[in-house]
mmCIF file of C-alpha atoms in Angstrom:
data_model
loop_
_atom_site.group_PDB
_atom_site.id
_atom_site.type_symbol
_atom_site.label_atom_id
_atom_site.label_comp_id
_atom_site.label_asym_id
_atom_site.label_seq_id
_atom_site.Cartn_x
_atom_site.Cartn_y
_atom_site.Cartn_z
ATOM 1 C CA MET A 1 -76.420 0.582 -6.575
ATOM 2 C CA ARG A 2 -74.851 1.262 -9.976
ATOM 3 C CA LYS A 3 -73.032 4.327 -8.660
ATOM 4 C CA GLN A 4 -71.656 2.302 -5.725
ATOM 5 C CA ARG A 5 -70.286 -0.439 -8.058
ATOM 6 C CA ARG A 6 -68.747 2.195 -10.291
ATOM 7 C CA GLY A 7 -67.053 3.662 -7.221
ATOM 8 C CA GLN A 8 -65.542 0.267 -6.286
ATOM 9 C CA ILE A 9 -64.250 -0.225 -9.825
ATOM 10 C CA ARG A 10 -62.649 3.230 -9.711
ATOM 11 C CA ILE A 11 -60.856 2.275 -6.512
ATOM 12 C CA ILE A 12 -59.593 -0.959 -8.095
ATOM 13 C CA GLU A 13 -58.478 0.935 -11.176
ATOM 14 C CA ALA A 14 -56.712 3.515 -9.056
ATOM 15 C CA PHE A 15 -54.929 0.688 -7.193
ATOM 16 C CA LEU A 16 -53.901 -0.855 -10.483
ATOM 17 C CA ALA A 17 -52.557 2.476 -11.674
ATOM 18 C CA VAL A 18 -50.568 3.010 -8.482
ATOM 19 C CA LEU A 19 -49.243 -0.558 -8.755
ATOM 20 C CA ILE A 20 -48.068 -0.001 -12.317
ATOM 21 C CA VAL A 21 -46.296 3.249 -11.452
ATOM 22 C CA PHE A 22 -44.583 1.808 -8.359
ATOM 23 C CA SER A 23 -43.538 -1.421 -10.077
ATOM 24 C CA SER A 24 -41.878 0.582 -12.838
ATOM 25 C CA LEU A 25 -40.091 2.650 -10.186
ATOM 26 C CA ALA A 26 -38.907 -0.475 -8.358
ATOM 27 C CA ILE A 27 -37.698 -2.202 -11.523
ATOM 28 C CA SER A 28 -35.785 0.833 -12.756
ATOM 29 C CA ALA A 29 -34.209 1.426 -9.321
ATOM 30 C CA SER A 30 -32.857 -2.132 -9.185
ATOM 31 C CA LEU A 31 -31.595 -1.746 -12.762
ATOM 32 C CA THR A 32 -29.366 1.181 -11.874
ATOM 33 C CA THR A 33 -27.877 -0.138 -8.634
ATOM 34 C CA GLU A 34 -26.984 -3.660 -9.755
ATOM 35 C CA HIS A 35 -23.938 -3.058 -11.948
ATOM 36 C CA LYS A 36 -22.012 -0.183 -10.410
ATOM 37 C CA THR A 37 -20.762 -1.314 -7.036
ATOM 38 C CA VAL A 38 -19.579 -4.857 -7.753
ATOM 39 C CA GLU A 39 -17.277 -4.008 -10.635
ATOM 40 C CA SER A 40 -15.659 -0.902 -9.175
ATOM 41 C CA SER A 41 -14.981 -2.343 -5.723
ATOM 42 C CA ASP A 42 -13.350 -5.411 -7.283
ATOM 43 C CA LEU A 43 -11.245 -3.225 -9.512
ATOM 44 C CA ALA A 44 -10.189 -0.948 -6.645
ATOM 45 C CA SER A 45 -9.217 -3.996 -4.611
ATOM 46 C CA VAL A 46 -7.205 -5.478 -7.500
ATOM 47 C CA GLY A 47 -5.425 -2.141 -7.994
ATOM 48 C CA LEU A 48 -4.616 -1.767 -4.316
ATOM 49 C CA GLN A 49 -3.259 -5.321 -4.150
ATOM 50 C CA ALA A 50 -1.009 -4.614 -7.143
ATOM 51 C CA LEU A 51 0.375 -1.441 -5.553
ATOM 52 C CA MET A 52 0.949 -3.207 -2.233
ATOM 53 C CA LYS A 53 2.756 -6.078 -3.918
ATOM 54 C CA LEU A 54 5.003 -3.618 -5.717
ATOM 55 C CA ASP A 55 5.617 -1.711 -2.487
ATOM 56 C CA SER A 56 6.304 -4.764 -0.297
ATOM 57 C CA ASP A 57 9.990 -4.904 -1.261
ATOM 58 C CA GLY A 58 10.352 -1.158 -1.745
ATOM 59 C CA SER A 59 10.266 -1.346 -5.573
ATOM 60 C CA LEU A 60 7.449 1.181 -5.940
ATOM 61 C CA GLY A 61 9.315 3.821 -3.918
ATOM 62 C CA ALA A 62 12.580 3.039 -5.724
ATOM 63 C CA TYR A 63 10.979 3.456 -9.187
ATOM 64 C CA ILE A 64 9.539 6.812 -8.121
ATOM 65 C CA ASP A 65 12.788 7.953 -6.443
ATOM 66 C CA ASN A 66 14.699 7.212 -9.654
ATOM 67 C CA GLY A 67 12.010 8.534 -12.006
ATOM 68 C CA GLU A 68 11.800 5.164 -13.760
ATOM 69 C CA TRP A 69 8.304 5.784 -15.113
ATOM 70 C CA SER A 70 8.476 3.329 -18.024
ATOM 71 C CA LYS A 71 9.661 0.531 -15.716
ATOM 72 C CA LEU A 72 6.805 1.349 -13.360
ATOM 73 C CA ARG A 73 4.332 1.192 -16.258
ATOM 74 C CA GLU A 74 5.705 -2.173 -17.435
ATOM 75 C CA THR A 75 5.622 -3.673 -13.935
ATOM 76 C CA LEU A 76 2.065 -2.494 -13.346
ATOM 77 C CA SER A 77 1.000 -3.954 -16.696
ATOM 78 C CA LEU A 78 2.370 -7.306 -15.523
ATOM 79 C CA LEU A 79 0.738 -7.126 -12.105
ATOM 80 C CA LEU A 80 -2.741 -6.085 -13.251
ATOM 81 C CA PRO A 81 -5.040 -8.547 -15.003
ATOM 82 C CA GLU A 82 -5.424 -8.442 -18.762
ATOM 83 C CA GLY A 83 -8.147 -6.152 -20.029
ATOM 84 C CA VAL A 84 -7.632 -3.550 -17.314
ATOM 85 C CA ILE A 85 -6.717 -0.019 -18.344
ATOM 86 C CA PHE A 86 -4.786 1.996 -15.783
ATOM 87 C CA ASN A 87 -3.535 5.509 -15.361
ATOM 88 C CA LEU A 88 -1.144 6.312 -12.524
ATOM 89 C CA THR A 89 -0.262 9.748 -11.211
ATOM 90 C CA VAL A 90 2.424 10.340 -8.597
ATOM 91 C CA TYR A 91 2.287 13.338 -6.258
ATOM 92 C CA ASP A 92 4.693 14.454 -3.544
ATOM 93 C CA ASP A 93 3.425 14.945 0.013
ATOM 94 C CA GLU A 94 2.237 18.440 -0.935
ATOM 95 C CA MET A 95 0.157 17.019 -3.802
ATOM 96 C CA ARG A 96 2.353 18.347 -6.604
ATOM 97 C CA GLN A 97 2.482 15.984 -9.556
ATOM 98 C CA ILE A 98 5.989 14.580 -10.036
ATOM 99 C CA ASN A 99 5.716 12.032 -12.835
ATOM 100 C CA THR A 100 7.044 13.718 -15.933
ATOM 101 C CA GLU A 101 5.484 11.264 -18.376
ATOM 102 C CA ALA A 102 2.197 9.399 -18.526
ATOM 103 C CA ILE A 103 2.128 6.094 -16.662
ATOM 104 C CA ALA A 104 -0.789 4.491 -18.465
ATOM 105 C CA ASN A 105 -1.608 1.657 -20.828
ATOM 106 C CA GLY A 106 -4.615 3.261 -22.503
ATOM 107 C CA GLU A 107 -7.214 5.986 -22.387
ATOM 108 C CA LEU A 108 -9.879 6.110 -19.705
ATOM 109 C CA ASN A 109 -12.845 7.451 -21.615
ATOM 110 C CA SER A 110 -16.345 6.215 -21.224
ATOM 111 C CA GLN A 111 -15.781 3.416 -18.737
ATOM 112 C CA GLU A 112 -16.658 3.276 -15.112
ATOM 113 C CA VAL A 113 -13.436 4.210 -13.343
ATOM 114 C CA ALA A 114 -12.182 2.962 -9.984
ATOM 115 C CA SER A 115 -9.783 5.296 -8.231
ATOM 116 C CA ILE A 116 -7.292 4.504 -5.467
ATOM 117 C CA LYS A 117 -5.086 6.823 -3.460
ATOM 118 C CA TYR A 118 -2.092 5.019 -1.957
ATOM 119 C CA VAL A 119 0.507 6.523 0.354
ATOM 120 C CA CYS A 120 3.904 5.184 -0.688
ATOM 121 C CA VAL A 121 6.940 5.638 1.539
ATOM 122 C CA SER A 122 10.320 5.103 -0.052
ATOM 123 C CA GLN A 123 12.835 2.912 1.797
ATOM 124 C CA ASN A 124 15.481 5.448 0.819
ATOM 125 C CA PRO A 125 17.486 6.711 3.860
ATOM 126 C CA ASN A 126 16.284 10.216 2.931
ATOM 127 C CA PHE A 127 12.611 10.005 3.827
ATOM 128 C CA LYS A 128 10.291 10.534 0.898
ATOM 129 C CA CYS A 129 6.544 10.146 0.975
ATOM 130 C CA TYR A 130 4.441 10.004 -2.175
ATOM 131 C CA VAL A 131 0.735 9.900 -2.895
ATOM 132 C CA VAL A 132 0.049 7.530 -5.767
ATOM 133 C CA GLN A 133 -3.304 7.822 -7.520
ATOM 134 C CA LEU A 134 -4.212 4.794 -9.593
ATOM 135 C CA ARG A 135 -7.283 4.954 -11.832
ATOM 136 C CA LEU A 136 -8.549 1.730 -13.352
ATOM 137 C CA ALA A 137 -11.216 0.634 -15.791
ATOM 138 C CA VAL A 138 -12.171 -2.561 -17.542
ATOM 139 C CA VAL A 139 -11.912 -2.633 -21.340
ATOM 140 C CA LYS A 140 -15.378 -3.085 -22.847
ATOM 141 C CA MET B 1 -77.761 13.463 -25.620
ATOM 142 C CA LYS B 2 -75.697 15.274 -23.015
ATOM 143 C CA ARG B 3 -76.575 12.625 -20.495
ATOM 144 C CA LEU B 4 -75.347 9.901 -22.849
ATOM 145 C CA GLU B 5 -72.017 11.721 -23.379
ATOM 146 C CA ARG B 6 -71.557 12.135 -19.644
ATOM 147 C CA LEU B 7 -72.280 8.421 -19.158
ATOM 148 C CA ALA B 8 -69.695 7.448 -21.817
ATOM 149 C CA LYS B 9 -67.158 9.815 -20.239
ATOM 150 C CA ALA B 10 -67.735 8.342 -16.823
ATOM 151 C CA LYS B 11 -67.362 4.789 -18.155
ATOM 152 C CA SER B 12 -64.074 5.431 -19.951
ATOM 153 C CA SER B 13 -62.399 7.604 -17.256
ATOM 154 C CA GLY B 14 -61.172 4.480 -15.347
ATOM 155 C CA GLN B 15 -59.537 3.064 -18.452
ATOM 156 C CA LEU B 16 -58.013 6.437 -19.042
ATOM 157 C CA LEU B 17 -56.506 6.312 -15.566
ATOM 158 C CA ILE B 18 -54.800 2.998 -16.392
ATOM 159 C CA VAL B 19 -53.597 4.291 -19.732
ATOM 160 C CA ALA B 20 -52.234 7.386 -18.005
ATOM 161 C CA ALA B 21 -50.548 5.222 -15.369
ATOM 162 C CA LEU B 22 -48.982 3.098 -18.099
ATOM 163 C CA ALA B 23 -47.765 6.221 -19.853
ATOM 164 C CA ILE B 24 -46.256 7.521 -16.600
ATOM 165 C CA ALA B 25 -44.617 4.121 -15.973
ATOM 166 C CA ILE B 26 -43.102 4.115 -19.456
ATOM 167 C CA LEU B 27 -41.921 7.685 -18.927
ATOM 168 C CA ILE B 28 -40.270 6.775 -15.616
ATOM 169 C CA ALA B 29 -38.649 3.661 -17.073
ATOM 170 C CA THR B 30 -37.268 5.462 -20.119
ATOM 171 C CA THR B 31 -36.032 8.400 -18.028
ATOM 172 C CA THR B 32 -34.271 6.037 -15.620
ATOM 173 C CA ALA B 33 -32.750 4.066 -18.478
ATOM 174 C CA TYR B 34 -31.571 7.287 -20.110
ATOM 175 C CA VAL B 35 -30.087 8.650 -16.889
ATOM 176 C CA TYR B 36 -28.346 5.300 -16.301
ATOM 177 C CA GLU B 37 -26.843 5.293 -19.788
ATOM 178 C CA VAL B 38 -25.709 8.904 -19.519
ATOM 179 C CA SER B 39 -24.104 8.319 -16.115
ATOM 180 C CA LYS B 40 -22.337 5.255 -17.514
ATOM 181 C CA GLU B 41 -20.741 7.345 -20.231
ATOM 182 C CA LYS B 42 -19.165 9.729 -17.748
ATOM 183 C CA PRO B 43 -16.208 8.122 -15.979
ATOM 184 C CA ALA B 44 -17.671 7.736 -12.507
ATOM 185 C CA THR B 45 -14.859 7.469 -10.026
ATOM 186 C CA THR B 46 -15.256 5.275 -7.017
ATOM 187 C CA GLN B 47 -12.882 4.254 -4.277
ATOM 188 C CA SER B 48 -13.975 1.236 -2.346
ATOM 189 C CA TYR B 49 -12.063 -1.823 -1.219
ATOM 190 C CA PRO B 50 -12.134 -4.069 1.824
ATOM 191 C CA ALA B 51 -11.086 -2.432 5.100
ATOM 192 C CA ALA B 52 -8.494 -5.199 5.609
ATOM 193 C CA ASP B 53 -6.710 -4.130 2.402
ATOM 194 C CA PHE B 54 -6.751 -0.523 3.521
ATOM 195 C CA ILE B 55 -5.221 -1.441 6.899
ATOM 196 C CA LEU B 56 -2.524 -3.518 5.198
ATOM 197 C CA ALA B 57 -1.724 -0.584 2.913
ATOM 198 C CA ILE B 58 -1.280 1.742 5.897
ATOM 199 C CA LYS B 59 0.858 -0.878 7.692
ATOM 200 C CA GLN B 60 3.043 -1.201 4.597
ATOM 201 C CA GLY B 61 3.624 2.566 4.587
ATOM 202 C CA THR B 62 4.568 2.660 8.268
ATOM 203 C CA ARG B 63 6.905 -0.325 7.788
ATOM 204 C CA ASN B 64 8.702 1.444 4.921
ATOM 205 C CA ALA B 65 8.982 4.613 7.011
ATOM 206 C CA VAL B 66 10.685 2.639 9.816
ATOM 207 C CA ILE B 67 13.040 0.966 7.296
ATOM 208 C CA SER B 68 13.922 4.375 5.828
ATOM 209 C CA ALA B 69 14.629 5.787 9.307
ATOM 210 C CA LEU B 70 16.808 2.824 10.291
ATOM 211 C CA ALA B 71 18.734 3.038 7.014
ATOM 212 C CA ASN B 72 19.349 6.705 7.788
ATOM 213 C CA ALA B 73 20.262 6.273 11.477
ATOM 214 C CA SER B 74 22.535 3.277 10.854
ATOM 215 C CA ASN B 75 24.433 5.213 8.178
ATOM 216 C CA GLY B 76 25.322 8.049 10.510
ATOM 217 C CA GLY B 77 22.006 9.916 10.769
ATOM 218 C CA GLU B 78 20.331 11.128 13.950
ATOM 219 C CA LYS B 79 18.256 8.644 15.924
ATOM 220 C CA THR B 80 15.432 11.196 16.088
ATOM 221 C CA VAL B 81 14.898 10.627 12.369
ATOM 222 C CA LEU B 82 12.404 7.851 13.147
ATOM 223 C CA ALA B 83 10.027 10.151 15.016
ATOM 224 C CA SER B 84 10.457 12.832 12.379
ATOM 225 C CA ASN B 85 9.680 10.383 9.510
ATOM 226 C CA LEU B 86 6.621 9.013 11.262
ATOM 227 C CA ASN B 87 5.386 12.504 11.991
ATOM 228 C CA ARG B 88 5.575 13.408 8.303
ATOM 229 C CA LEU B 89 3.805 10.193 7.336
ATOM 230 C CA ALA B 90 0.996 10.841 9.838
ATOM 231 C CA GLN B 91 0.662 14.385 8.449
ATOM 232 C CA THR B 92 0.364 13.064 4.891
ATOM 233 C CA HIS B 93 -2.403 10.704 5.999
ATOM 234 C CA ARG B 94 -4.161 13.575 7.784
ATOM 235 C CA SER B 95 -4.075 15.782 4.686
ATOM 236 C CA LEU B 96 -5.441 12.976 2.496
ATOM 237 C CA ASN B 97 -8.152 12.095 4.945
ATOM 238 C CA ALA B 98 -10.035 15.390 4.974
ATOM 239 C CA TYR B 99 -13.192 13.893 6.481
ATOM 240 C CA GLY B 100 -11.325 12.468 9.463
ATOM 241 C CA LEU B 101 -12.398 8.885 8.805
ATOM 242 C CA TYR B 102 -9.234 7.518 10.357
ATOM 243 C CA HIS B 103 -6.318 8.699 12.447
ATOM 244 C CA LEU B 104 -2.802 7.304 12.647
ATOM 245 C CA SER B 105 -0.654 7.922 15.718
ATOM 246 C CA TYR B 106 2.668 6.461 16.868
ATOM 247 C CA THR B 107 5.106 6.186 19.755
ATOM 248 C CA VAL B 108 8.765 5.238 19.399
ATOM 249 C CA LEU B 109 10.240 2.761 21.854
ATOM 250 C CA ASN B 110 12.507 3.948 24.655
ATOM 251 C CA ASP B 111 13.928 1.269 26.947
ATOM 252 C CA ALA B 112 17.256 -0.226 28.046
ATOM 253 C CA HIS B 113 18.246 -0.909 24.410
ATOM 254 C CA TYR B 114 16.222 1.477 22.272
ATOM 255 C CA MET B 115 16.642 5.228 22.293
ATOM 256 C CA ASP B 116 14.139 7.237 20.226
ATOM 257 C CA GLY B 117 13.073 3.903 18.767
ATOM 258 C CA VAL B 118 16.541 3.011 17.434
ATOM 259 C CA TRP B 119 19.043 0.453 18.765
ATOM 260 C CA LEU B 120 22.505 0.099 17.246
ATOM 261 C CA SER B 121 24.595 -2.618 18.906
ATOM 262 C CA TRP B 122 27.869 -2.887 17.047
ATOM 263 C CA GLU B 123 30.543 -3.130 19.712
ATOM 264 C CA ASP B 124 29.934 -6.700 20.813
ATOM 265 C CA THR B 125 33.184 -8.674 20.379
ATOM 266 C CA TYR B 126 31.452 -12.049 20.202
ATOM 267 C CA GLY B 127 30.432 -11.589 16.601
ATOM 268 C CA LEU B 128 26.918 -10.205 16.936
ATOM 269 C CA GLY B 129 25.862 -6.911 15.393
ATOM 270 C CA ILE B 130 22.349 -5.446 15.533
ATOM 271 C CA SER B 131 20.661 -2.449 13.923
ATOM 272 C CA SER B 132 17.052 -2.172 14.941
ATOM 273 C CA ALA B 133 14.130 0.248 15.026
ATOM 274 C CA TYR B 134 10.839 -0.152 16.890
ATOM 275 C CA ALA B 135 7.649 1.874 16.896
ATOM 276 C CA ASN B 136 4.086 1.294 18.108
ATOM 277 C CA PHE B 137 1.156 2.484 16.036
ATOM 278 C CA THR B 138 -2.497 3.130 16.725
ATOM 279 C CA LEU B 139 -4.944 3.367 13.876
ATOM 280 C CA LYS B 140 -8.415 4.652 14.742
ATOM 281 C CA PHE B 141 -11.385 4.410 12.396
ATOM 282 C CA TYR B 142 -14.344 6.657 12.992
ATOM 283 C CA GLY B 143 -17.549 5.104 11.711
ATOM 284 C CA LEU B 144 -21.057 6.546 11.894
ATOM 285 C CA THR B 145 -21.976 4.437 14.884
ATOM 286 C CA GLU B 146 -18.756 3.054 16.262
ATOM 287 C CA GLU B 147 -15.051 3.715 16.604
ATOM 288 C CA THR B 148 -12.554 0.939 15.857
ATOM 289 C CA THR B 149 -9.005 0.993 17.176
ATOM 290 C CA LEU B 150 -6.189 -1.130 15.832
ATOM 291 C CA SER B 151 -2.799 -1.236 17.531
ATOM 292 C CA TYR B 152 0.300 -2.791 16.057
ATOM 293 C CA ALA B 153 4.062 -2.633 16.362
ATOM 294 C CA ILE B 154 6.704 -2.477 13.647
ATOM 295 C CA ASN B 155 10.141 -3.830 14.464
ATOM 296 C CA ILE B 156 12.774 -3.713 11.749
ATOM 297 C CA THR B 157 16.012 -5.484 12.625
ATOM 298 C CA THR B 158 19.073 -6.242 10.565
ATOM 299 C CA ALA B 159 21.566 -8.454 12.367
ATOM 300 C CA ILE B 160 24.782 -10.262 11.501
ATOM 301 C CA ARG B 161 26.496 -13.116 13.275
ATOM 302 C CA LEU B 162 30.203 -13.804 12.749
ATOM 303 C CA GLU B 163 32.238 -16.854 13.532
ATOM 304 C CA GLY B 164 35.877 -17.220 12.570
ATOM 305 C CA TYR B 165 39.296 -18.717 13.105
ATOM 306 C CA TYR B 166 42.739 -18.522 11.554
ATOM 307 C CA THR B 167 45.218 -21.108 10.364
ATOM 308 C CA PRO B 168 48.958 -20.398 10.049
ATOM 309 C CA ASN B 169 50.172 -20.216 6.470
ATOM 310 C CA GLY B 170 53.940 -20.040 6.214
ATOM 311 C CA SER B 171 54.893 -16.741 7.756
ATOM 312 C CA GLY B 172 51.282 -15.461 7.652
ATOM 313 C CA LYS B 173 47.766 -16.518 8.522
ATOM 314 C CA ILE B 174 44.651 -17.473 6.621
ATOM 315 C CA VAL B 175 41.550 -16.059 8.292
ATOM 316 C CA ASN B 176 38.252 -17.828 7.629
ATOM 317 C CA LEU B 177 34.920 -16.329 8.643
ATOM 318 C CA THR B 178 31.283 -17.227 8.355
ATOM 319 C CA CYS B 179 28.911 -14.280 8.254
ATOM 320 C CA GLN B 180 25.172 -14.801 8.574
ATOM 321 C CA VAL B 181 22.787 -11.941 7.705
ATOM 322 C CA PHE B 182 19.271 -11.681 9.130
ATOM 323 C CA ASN B 183 16.304 -9.414 8.504
ATOM 324 C CA GLU B 184 13.713 -9.650 11.273
ATOM 325 C CA GLY B 185 15.292 -12.909 12.393
ATOM 326 C CA LYS B 186 15.107 -14.536 8.957
ATOM 327 C CA PRO B 187 18.071 -15.170 6.645
ATOM 328 C CA ALA B 188 18.584 -12.251 4.258
ATOM 329 C CA LEU B 189 20.958 -11.116 1.559
ATOM 330 C CA ALA B 190 23.595 -8.420 1.815
ATOM 331 C CA LYS B 191 24.062 -5.624 -0.706
ATOM 332 C CA ASN B 192 27.759 -5.311 0.140
ATOM 333 C CA ILE B 193 30.236 -6.661 2.682
ATOM 334 C CA THR B 194 33.457 -4.973 3.771
ATOM 335 C CA VAL B 195 36.027 -6.757 5.926
ATOM 336 C CA TYR B 196 38.572 -5.114 8.232
ATOM 337 C CA TYR B 197 41.265 -6.570 10.470
ATOM 338 C CA GLU B 198 43.123 -4.913 13.287
ATOM 339 C CA VAL B 199 46.794 -4.029 13.042
ATOM 340 C CA ASP B 200 48.409 -2.151 15.922
ATOM 341 C CA GLY B 201 45.100 -0.795 17.178
ATOM 342 C CA SER B 202 43.765 0.447 13.838
ATOM 343 C CA TRP B 203 41.411 -1.168 11.356
ATOM 344 C CA VAL B 204 42.825 -2.071 7.939
ATOM 345 C CA PRO B 205 40.489 -3.045 5.095
ATOM 346 C CA ALA B 206 41.017 -6.497 3.631
ATOM 347 C CA ASN B 207 41.168 -6.366 -0.170
ATOM 348 C CA SER B 208 42.593 -8.160 -3.187
ATOM 349 C CA SER B 209 46.124 -7.767 -1.799
ATOM 350 C CA ASN B 210 44.940 -10.017 1.034
ATOM 351 C CA SER B 211 43.456 -12.529 -1.450
ATOM 352 C CA LEU B 212 40.059 -11.625 -0.067
ATOM 353 C CA SER B 213 37.297 -13.939 -1.212
ATOM 354 C CA ILE B 214 33.621 -13.712 -0.279
ATOM 355 C CA THR B 215 31.381 -16.631 -1.216
ATOM 356 C CA ASP B 216 27.639 -15.993 -1.244
ATOM 357 C CA TYR B 217 25.657 -19.166 -0.594
ATOM 358 C CA GLY B 218 22.432 -17.392 -1.458
ATOM 359 C CA ASN B 219 20.779 -18.206 1.850
ATOM 360 C CA GLY B 220 22.114 -15.344 3.947
ATOM 361 C CA VAL B 221 25.372 -17.178 4.671
ATOM 362 C CA TYR B 222 28.646 -15.731 3.420
ATOM 363 C CA ALA B 223 32.043 -17.420 3.695
ATOM 364 C CA VAL B 224 34.892 -14.931 3.947
ATOM 365 C CA SER B 225 38.552 -15.777 3.619
ATOM 366 C CA PHE B 226 41.687 -13.614 3.496
ATOM 367 C CA THR B 227 45.370 -13.769 4.340
ATOM 368 C CA ILE B 228 47.405 -11.479 6.543
ATOM 369 C CA SER B 229 51.119 -11.229 7.129
ATOM 370 C CA ALA B 230 52.728 -12.581 10.264
ATOM 371 C CA ASP B 231 51.298 -11.398 13.491
ATOM 372 C CA SER B 232 51.277 -13.141 16.788
ATOM 373 C CA GLY B 233 48.117 -14.102 18.641
ATOM 374 C CA ALA B 234 44.449 -13.754 17.783
ATOM 375 C CA VAL B 235 43.163 -11.689 14.869
ATOM 376 C CA GLN B 236 40.501 -9.048 15.474
ATOM 377 C CA VAL B 237 38.132 -8.842 12.521
ATOM 378 C CA SER B 238 35.303 -6.415 11.839
ATOM 379 C CA VAL B 239 32.707 -7.028 9.142
ATOM 380 C CA HIS B 240 30.537 -4.185 7.836
ATOM 381 C CA VAL B 241 27.344 -5.077 5.969
ATOM 382 C CA HIS B 242 24.657 -3.151 4.114
ATOM 383 C CA ASP B 243 21.551 -5.251 3.596
ATOM 384 C CA LEU B 244 19.346 -4.943 0.502
ATOM 385 C CA ARG B 245 17.301 -2.224 2.253
ATOM 386 C CA GLY B 246 20.403 -0.087 2.770
ATOM 387 C CA ILE B 247 20.529 -0.713 6.531
ATOM 388 C CA PHE B 248 24.061 -0.760 7.870
ATOM 389 C CA VAL B 249 25.299 -3.135 10.571
ATOM 390 C CA LYS B 250 28.734 -4.181 11.737
ATOM 391 C CA ALA B 251 30.127 -6.787 14.127
ATOM 392 C CA ASN B 252 33.523 -7.645 15.522
ATOM 393 C CA VAL B 253 34.929 -11.067 16.274
ATOM 394 C CA THR B 254 38.165 -12.431 17.640
ATOM 395 C CA CYS B 255 39.612 -15.170 15.450
ATOM 396 C CA ASN B 256 41.769 -17.638 17.309
ATOM 397 C CA HIS B 257 44.013 -20.404 16.070
ATOM 398 C CA VAL B 258 41.822 -23.333 15.091
#
């Protein structure tokens, strides 16, 4: 009788133990997934919108054609919300970097970074196609 | 004595199980927290935005490619430049999209007006000039379970409409013109306007010696006025325009006595 009761208690204890282990797993899993996706997808969307706005009248292609990197940096600073750090790299259609100076407003160090690759076609009569990589992070 | 020890061991082994479980739980939680913190420190790069934005971005690129081709063709380039530009753009998209998640294809329009997707109508003598390019695009997305196809057309058109008349002025004439500029059917601005008039079968540019004046009303309407020396009959005028995108268009009009 005693042995039987002890056996039932063991089973309950084992259940409790399993419950504790699994609840810790569940809590920690939800902890890690919550933050990441929301912030980066918003940031990528904001970055893409900024590039598209700049490209809608051909300004983006014109800045790149003329190598006006500082103008491009200033315009992007105006288009992106405050508190967003960006770093833009321009490649030709064979993925060779063509911007001769940094197009950035800060350092991307320990933040979560959103990255966008945008194909920009210049409206110039001589067809030029660029791949623009914009990396963004929120200042913390 | 041994029996007592065994009994005590047996009694406390269940509690030990819970303590061990707690220890494991703490270990898991701290490890996860540590891994999370460490991964946060490294700049994790992600690229995700709504599909609608992505489609708009691709459309924007194709639109610019058509504008570039029309600017080239209307300034003396080959009409085949449109197909060549679009081919290069599609190639760039293919090289970027290594996993084959989407595919961009195109066809240029060929019909009564368009050849290789380009239509330049400049010889109309009723004052209408058209430079246009047209291409159809198909964008296919390959998902895990389904394939989505999006078809769209890009038509870039720069047009001008001229209306004019002349009034006698002593031994000469004052020619007055109204030039309207359109981009895709909407009023648009011109980058530059050059005016010519016909003398003995050849076109002569109107300039300051003709008291040329061009008034920009800011809404795509330009009033042009110039004087010419005596000549009998109607005045043939040709206006050449580059719009802000660099697309060239010209139109001719016959100016009669008002």
